mmCIF file of C-alpha atoms in Angstrom:
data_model
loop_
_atom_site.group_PDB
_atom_site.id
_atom_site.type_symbol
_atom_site.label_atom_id
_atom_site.label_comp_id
_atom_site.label_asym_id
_atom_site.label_seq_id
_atom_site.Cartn_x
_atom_site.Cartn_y
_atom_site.Cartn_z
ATOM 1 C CA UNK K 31 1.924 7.566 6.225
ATOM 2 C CA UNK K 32 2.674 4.528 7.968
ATOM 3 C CA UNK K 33 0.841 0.936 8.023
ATOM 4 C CA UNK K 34 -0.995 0.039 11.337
ATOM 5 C CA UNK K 35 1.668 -2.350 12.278
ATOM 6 C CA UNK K 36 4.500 0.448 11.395
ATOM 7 C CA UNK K 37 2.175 2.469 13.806
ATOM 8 C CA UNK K 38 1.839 -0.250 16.686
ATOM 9 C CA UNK K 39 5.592 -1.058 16.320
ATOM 10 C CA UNK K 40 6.383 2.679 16.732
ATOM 11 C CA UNK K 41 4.437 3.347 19.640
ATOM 12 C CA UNK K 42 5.827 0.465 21.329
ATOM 13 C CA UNK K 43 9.251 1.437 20.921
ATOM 14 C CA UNK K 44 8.516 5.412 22.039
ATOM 15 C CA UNK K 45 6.562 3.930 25.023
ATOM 16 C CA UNK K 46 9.558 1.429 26.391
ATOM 17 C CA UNK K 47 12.002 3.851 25.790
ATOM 18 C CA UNK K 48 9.912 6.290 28.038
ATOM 19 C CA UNK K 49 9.550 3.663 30.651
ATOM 20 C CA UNK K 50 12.774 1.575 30.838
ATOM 21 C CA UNK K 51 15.169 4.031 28.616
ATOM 22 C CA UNK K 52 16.330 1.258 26.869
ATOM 23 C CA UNK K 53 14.866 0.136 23.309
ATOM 24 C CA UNK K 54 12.934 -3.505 23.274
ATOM 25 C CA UNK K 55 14.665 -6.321 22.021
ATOM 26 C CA UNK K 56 13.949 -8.096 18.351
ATOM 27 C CA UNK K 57 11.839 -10.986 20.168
ATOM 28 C CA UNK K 58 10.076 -8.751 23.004
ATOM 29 C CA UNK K 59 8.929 -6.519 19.730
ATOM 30 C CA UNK K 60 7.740 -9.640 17.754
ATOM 31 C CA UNK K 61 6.005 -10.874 20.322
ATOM 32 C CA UNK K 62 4.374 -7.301 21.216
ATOM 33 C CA UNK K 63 2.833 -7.109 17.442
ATOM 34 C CA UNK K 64 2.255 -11.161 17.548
ATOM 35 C CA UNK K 65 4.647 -12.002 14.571
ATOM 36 C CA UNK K 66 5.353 -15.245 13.443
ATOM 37 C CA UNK K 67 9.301 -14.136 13.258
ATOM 38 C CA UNK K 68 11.519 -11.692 13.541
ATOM 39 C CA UNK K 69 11.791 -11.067 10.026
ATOM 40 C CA UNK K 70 8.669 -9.422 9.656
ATOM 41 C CA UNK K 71 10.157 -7.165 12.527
ATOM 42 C CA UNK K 72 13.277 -6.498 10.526
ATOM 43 C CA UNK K 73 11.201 -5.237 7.802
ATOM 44 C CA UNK K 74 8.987 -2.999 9.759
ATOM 45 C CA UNK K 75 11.893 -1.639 11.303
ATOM 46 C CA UNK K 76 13.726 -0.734 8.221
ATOM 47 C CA UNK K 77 10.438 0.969 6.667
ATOM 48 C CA UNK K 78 10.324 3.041 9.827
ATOM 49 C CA UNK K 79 14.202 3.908 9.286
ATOM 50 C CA UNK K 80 13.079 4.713 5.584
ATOM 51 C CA UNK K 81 10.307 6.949 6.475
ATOM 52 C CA UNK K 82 12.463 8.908 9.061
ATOM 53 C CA UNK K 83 10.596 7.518 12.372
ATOM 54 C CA UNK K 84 13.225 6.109 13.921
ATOM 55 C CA UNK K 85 17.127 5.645 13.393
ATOM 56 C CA UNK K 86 19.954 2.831 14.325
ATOM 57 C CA UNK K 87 22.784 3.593 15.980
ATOM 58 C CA UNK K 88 25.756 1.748 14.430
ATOM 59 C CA UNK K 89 28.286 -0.557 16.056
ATOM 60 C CA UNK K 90 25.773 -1.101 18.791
ATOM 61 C CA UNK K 91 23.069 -3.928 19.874
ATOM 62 C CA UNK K 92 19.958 -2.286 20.349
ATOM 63 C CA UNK K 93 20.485 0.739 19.560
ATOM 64 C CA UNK K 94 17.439 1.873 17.929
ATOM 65 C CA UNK K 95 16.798 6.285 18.583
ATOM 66 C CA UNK K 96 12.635 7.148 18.135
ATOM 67 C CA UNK K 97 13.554 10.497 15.913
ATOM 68 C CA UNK K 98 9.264 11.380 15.082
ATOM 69 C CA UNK K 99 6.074 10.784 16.053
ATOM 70 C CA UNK K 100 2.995 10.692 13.465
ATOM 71 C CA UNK K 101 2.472 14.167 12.987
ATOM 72 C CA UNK K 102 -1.308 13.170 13.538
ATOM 73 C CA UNK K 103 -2.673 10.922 16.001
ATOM 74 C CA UNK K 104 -6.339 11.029 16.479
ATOM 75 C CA UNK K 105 -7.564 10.601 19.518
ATOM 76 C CA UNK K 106 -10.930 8.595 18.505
ATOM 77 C CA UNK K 107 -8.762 6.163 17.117
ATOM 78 C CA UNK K 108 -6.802 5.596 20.324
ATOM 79 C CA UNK K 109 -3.368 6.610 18.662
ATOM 80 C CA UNK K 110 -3.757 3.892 16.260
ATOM 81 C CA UNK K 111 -3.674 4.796 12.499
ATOM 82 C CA UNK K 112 -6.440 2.997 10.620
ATOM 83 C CA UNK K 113 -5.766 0.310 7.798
ATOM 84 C CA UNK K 114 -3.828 1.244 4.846
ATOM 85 C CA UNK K 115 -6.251 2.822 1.847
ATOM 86 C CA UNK K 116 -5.062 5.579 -0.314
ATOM 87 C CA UNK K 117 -6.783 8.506 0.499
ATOM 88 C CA UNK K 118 -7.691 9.723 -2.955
ATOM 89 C CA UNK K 119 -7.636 13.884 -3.258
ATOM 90 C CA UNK K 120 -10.721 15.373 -2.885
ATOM 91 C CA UNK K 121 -11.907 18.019 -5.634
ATOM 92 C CA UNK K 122 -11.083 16.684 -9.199
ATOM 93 C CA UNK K 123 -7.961 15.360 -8.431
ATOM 94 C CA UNK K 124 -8.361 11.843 -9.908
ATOM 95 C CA UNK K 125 -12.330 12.017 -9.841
ATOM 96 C CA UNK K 126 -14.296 11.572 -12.574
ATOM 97 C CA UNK K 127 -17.880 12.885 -12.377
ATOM 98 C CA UNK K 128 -20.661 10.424 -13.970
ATOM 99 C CA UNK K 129 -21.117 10.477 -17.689
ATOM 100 C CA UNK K 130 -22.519 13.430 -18.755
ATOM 101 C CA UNK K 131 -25.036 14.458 -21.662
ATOM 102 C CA UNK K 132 -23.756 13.073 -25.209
ATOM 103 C CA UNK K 133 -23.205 16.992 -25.791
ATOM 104 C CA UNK K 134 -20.870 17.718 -23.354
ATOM 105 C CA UNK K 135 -18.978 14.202 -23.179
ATOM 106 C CA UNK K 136 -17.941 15.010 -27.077
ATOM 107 C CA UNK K 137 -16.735 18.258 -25.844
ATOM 108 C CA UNK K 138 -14.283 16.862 -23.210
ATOM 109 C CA UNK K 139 -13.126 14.322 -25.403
ATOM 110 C CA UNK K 140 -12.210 16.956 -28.259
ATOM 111 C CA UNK K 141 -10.954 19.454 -25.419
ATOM 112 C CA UNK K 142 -8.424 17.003 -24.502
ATOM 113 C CA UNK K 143 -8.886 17.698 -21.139
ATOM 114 C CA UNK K 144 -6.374 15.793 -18.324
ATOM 115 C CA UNK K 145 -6.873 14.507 -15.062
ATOM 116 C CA UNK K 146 -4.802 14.780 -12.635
ATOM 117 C CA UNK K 147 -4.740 11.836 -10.674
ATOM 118 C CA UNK K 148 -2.248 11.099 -7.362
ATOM 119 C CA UNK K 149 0.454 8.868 -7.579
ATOM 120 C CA UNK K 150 0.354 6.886 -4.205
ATOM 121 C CA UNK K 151 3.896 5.178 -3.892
ATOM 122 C CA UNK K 152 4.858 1.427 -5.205
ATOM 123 C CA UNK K 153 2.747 -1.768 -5.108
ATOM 124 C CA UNK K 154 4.417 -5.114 -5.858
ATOM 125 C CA UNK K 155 4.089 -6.865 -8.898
ATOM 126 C CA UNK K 156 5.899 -9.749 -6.784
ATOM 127 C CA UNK K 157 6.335 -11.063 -3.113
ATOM 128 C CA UNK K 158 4.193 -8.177 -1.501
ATOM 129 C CA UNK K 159 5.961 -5.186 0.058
ATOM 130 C CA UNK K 160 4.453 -3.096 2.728
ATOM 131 C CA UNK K 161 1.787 -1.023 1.809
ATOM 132 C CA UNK K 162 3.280 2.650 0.913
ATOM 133 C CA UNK K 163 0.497 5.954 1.075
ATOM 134 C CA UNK K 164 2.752 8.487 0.060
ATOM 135 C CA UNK K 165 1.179 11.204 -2.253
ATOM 136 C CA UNK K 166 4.565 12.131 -4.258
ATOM 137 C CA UNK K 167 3.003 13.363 -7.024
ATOM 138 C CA UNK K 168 0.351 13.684 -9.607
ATOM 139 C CA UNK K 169 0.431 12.618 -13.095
ATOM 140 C CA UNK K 170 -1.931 14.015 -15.911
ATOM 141 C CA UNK K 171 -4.580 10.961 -17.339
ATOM 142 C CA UNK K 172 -6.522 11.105 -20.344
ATOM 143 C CA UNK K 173 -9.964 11.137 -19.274
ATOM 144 C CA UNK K 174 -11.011 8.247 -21.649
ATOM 145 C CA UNK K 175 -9.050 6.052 -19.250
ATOM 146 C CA UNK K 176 -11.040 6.261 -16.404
ATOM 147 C CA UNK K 177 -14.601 5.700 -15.913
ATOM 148 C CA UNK K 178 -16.670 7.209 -12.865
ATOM 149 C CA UNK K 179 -15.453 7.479 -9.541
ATOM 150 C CA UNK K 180 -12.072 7.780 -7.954
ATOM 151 C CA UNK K 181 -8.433 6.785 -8.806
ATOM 152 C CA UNK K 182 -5.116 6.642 -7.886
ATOM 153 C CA UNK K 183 -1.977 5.520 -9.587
ATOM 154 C CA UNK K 184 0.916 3.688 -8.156
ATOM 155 C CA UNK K 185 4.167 2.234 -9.489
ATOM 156 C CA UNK K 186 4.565 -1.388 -9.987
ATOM 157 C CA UNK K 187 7.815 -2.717 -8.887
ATOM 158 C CA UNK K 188 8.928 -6.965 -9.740
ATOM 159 C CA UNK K 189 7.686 -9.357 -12.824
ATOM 160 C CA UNK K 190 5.173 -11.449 -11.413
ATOM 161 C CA UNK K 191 2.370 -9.717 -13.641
ATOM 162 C CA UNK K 192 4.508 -10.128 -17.051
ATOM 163 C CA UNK K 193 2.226 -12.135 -18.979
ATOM 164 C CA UNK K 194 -0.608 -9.689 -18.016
ATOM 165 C CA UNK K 195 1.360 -7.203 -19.641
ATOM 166 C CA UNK K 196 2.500 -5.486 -16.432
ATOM 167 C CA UNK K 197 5.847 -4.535 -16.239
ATOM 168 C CA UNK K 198 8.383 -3.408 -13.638
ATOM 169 C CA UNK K 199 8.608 0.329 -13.539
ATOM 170 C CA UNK K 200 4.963 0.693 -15.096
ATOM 171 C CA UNK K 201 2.133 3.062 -13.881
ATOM 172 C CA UNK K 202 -0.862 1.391 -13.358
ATOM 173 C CA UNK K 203 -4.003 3.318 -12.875
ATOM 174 C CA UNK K 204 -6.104 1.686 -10.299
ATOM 175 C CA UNK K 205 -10.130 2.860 -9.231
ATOM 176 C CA UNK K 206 -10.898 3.084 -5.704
ATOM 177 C CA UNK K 207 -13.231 0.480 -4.279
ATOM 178 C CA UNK K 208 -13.559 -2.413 -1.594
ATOM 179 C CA UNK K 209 -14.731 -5.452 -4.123
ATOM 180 C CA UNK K 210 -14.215 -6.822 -7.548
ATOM 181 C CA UNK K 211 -15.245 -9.571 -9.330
ATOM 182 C CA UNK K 212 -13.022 -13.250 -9.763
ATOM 183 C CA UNK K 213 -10.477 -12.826 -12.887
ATOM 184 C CA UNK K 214 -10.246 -9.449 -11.919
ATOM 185 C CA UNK K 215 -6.992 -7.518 -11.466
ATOM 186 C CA UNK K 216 -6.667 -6.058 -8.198
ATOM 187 C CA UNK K 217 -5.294 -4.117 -5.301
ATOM 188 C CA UNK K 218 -5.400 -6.773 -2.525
ATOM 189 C CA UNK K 219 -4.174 -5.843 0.851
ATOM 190 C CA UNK K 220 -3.077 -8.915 2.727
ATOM 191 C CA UNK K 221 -3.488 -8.812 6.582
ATOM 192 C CA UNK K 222 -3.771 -5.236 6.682
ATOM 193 C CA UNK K 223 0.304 -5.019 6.334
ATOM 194 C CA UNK K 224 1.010 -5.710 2.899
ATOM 195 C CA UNK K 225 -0.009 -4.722 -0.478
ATOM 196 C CA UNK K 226 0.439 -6.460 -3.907
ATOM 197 C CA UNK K 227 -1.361 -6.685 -7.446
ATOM 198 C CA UNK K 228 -2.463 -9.855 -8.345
ATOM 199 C CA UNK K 229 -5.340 -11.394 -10.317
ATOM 200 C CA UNK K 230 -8.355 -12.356 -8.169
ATOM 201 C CA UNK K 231 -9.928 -15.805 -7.666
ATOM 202 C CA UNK K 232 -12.554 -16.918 -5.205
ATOM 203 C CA UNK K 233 -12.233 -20.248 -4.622
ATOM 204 C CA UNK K 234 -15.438 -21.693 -2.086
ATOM 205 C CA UNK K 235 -14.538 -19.615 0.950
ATOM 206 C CA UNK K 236 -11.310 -18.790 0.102
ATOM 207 C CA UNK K 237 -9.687 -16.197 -1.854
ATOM 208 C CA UNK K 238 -6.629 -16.911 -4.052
ATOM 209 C CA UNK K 239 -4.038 -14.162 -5.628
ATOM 210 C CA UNK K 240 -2.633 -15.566 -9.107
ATOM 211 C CA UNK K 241 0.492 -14.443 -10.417
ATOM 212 C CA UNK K 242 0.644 -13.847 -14.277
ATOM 213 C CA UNK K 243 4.096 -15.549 -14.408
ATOM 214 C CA UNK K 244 4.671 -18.899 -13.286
ATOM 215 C CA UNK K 245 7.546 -18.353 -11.968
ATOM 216 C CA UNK K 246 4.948 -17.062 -9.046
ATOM 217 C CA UNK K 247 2.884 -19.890 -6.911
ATOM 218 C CA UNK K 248 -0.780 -18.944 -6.595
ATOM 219 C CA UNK K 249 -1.139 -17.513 -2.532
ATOM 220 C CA UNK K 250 -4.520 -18.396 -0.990
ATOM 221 C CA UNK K 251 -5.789 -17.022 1.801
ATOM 222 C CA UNK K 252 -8.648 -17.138 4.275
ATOM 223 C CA UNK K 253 -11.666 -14.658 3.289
ATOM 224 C CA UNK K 254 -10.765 -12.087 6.378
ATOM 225 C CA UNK K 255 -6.967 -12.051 5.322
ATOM 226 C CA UNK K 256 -7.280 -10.062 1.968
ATOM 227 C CA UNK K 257 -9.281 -6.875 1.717
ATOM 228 C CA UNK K 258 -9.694 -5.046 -1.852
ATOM 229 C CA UNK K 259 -8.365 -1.851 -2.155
ATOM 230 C CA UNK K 260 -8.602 -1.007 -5.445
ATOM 231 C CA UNK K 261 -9.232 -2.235 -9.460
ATOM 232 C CA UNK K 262 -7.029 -2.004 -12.512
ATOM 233 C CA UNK K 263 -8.553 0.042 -14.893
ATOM 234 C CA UNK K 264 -4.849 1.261 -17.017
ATOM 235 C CA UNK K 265 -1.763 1.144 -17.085
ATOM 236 C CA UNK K 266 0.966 3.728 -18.429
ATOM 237 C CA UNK K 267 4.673 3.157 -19.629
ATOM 238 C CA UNK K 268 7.434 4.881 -20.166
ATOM 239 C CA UNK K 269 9.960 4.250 -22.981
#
């Protein structure tokens, strides 16, 4: 799956190359997706090398080779892909119905019962990385650590969430939806590129993502920069 600037960035690459033959440059691409810098370009680039979309050529300027296209490319959407938002499994896969009867919640918690939940890729516990939504795998959740609704899980990679208890390499088990409240833990996607896990203030009109380290400055953005993707709910650890 691939971000919507992975997407745009793509598609402008396939489409000069059809045209001229010859990829774009670094600064005819930046200016294309309306980047700041080139950096940002770099980065998209070498997820899209990563992913298998596209491949350099060594020992030569330029040289970038479109390998794959998006194996689907809707039409309504005019060959854009939407936002990133984990598409959570239909069916039971990390779904949990409403509480049932007394009766039969005693029976699931004595059955022992899993749930399998999807494991969505990486989030950063750090400087934000792009958003990954790659279902790998699926990992089996007690079902007294999730409440109603839908989950996912991903894998937290840096320290900024250390003194929240949130470690690099953990699994942290996140509920699907598009608000939480301030203090909260969160899924925040930051102008629809990158993804992170930070604690949630509102401040007035503006929304600020704390670090549990202070290693970490608190970021603050404008209200239509950061969208909510998801909730902490648990966290698992290997040893």
């Amino acid at each position: 799956m691939l971000t919507r600037k992975q997407h745009e960035l793509l598609m402008f690459i396939h489409e000069r190359m059809k045209e001229t033959g010859i990829p774009p440059s670094f600064d005819e691409m930046k200016d294309a997706l309306d980047l700041a810098s080139k950096s940002g370009i770099h980065r998209l680039i070498t997820a899209l090398e990563e992913r298998g979309f596209i491949r350099r050529l060594p020992n030569r300027a330029r040289a970038l080779e479109v390998i794959k296209l998006p194996d689907s490319m809707n039409p309504s959407l005019g060959g854009r892909k939407a936002r990133f938002e984990p598409n959570v499994i239909e069916g039971n896969l990390g779904k949990v119905s409403a509480p049932p009867p007394r009766t039969e919640l005693v029976s699931v918690a004595e059955s022992g019962r899993p749930v399998a939940v999807p494991v969505m890729g990486r989030i950063a516990a750090g400087t934000p990385i792009e958003a990954i939504q790659t279902h790998s795998h699926t990992i089996a959740v007690p079902p007294e650590m999730l409440g109603p609704g839908e989950h996912y899980a991903l894998e937290v990679r840096g320290d900024s969430m250390i003194e929240a208890g949130i470690f690099d390499g953990d699994t942290v088990l996140i509920k699907k939806q598009d608000s939480a409240g301030t203090g909260e833990i969160v899924v925040a996607l930051v102008d629809d590129e990158e993804a992170t896990l930070k604690r949630l203030r509102r401040k007035g009109n503006s929304v600020a993502l704390e670090a549990a380290n202070p290693a970490y400055e608190t970021r603050i953005f404008g209200p239509d920069r950061v969208k909510v993707q998801g909730r902490l709910v648990g966290l698992l650890r290997k040893y």
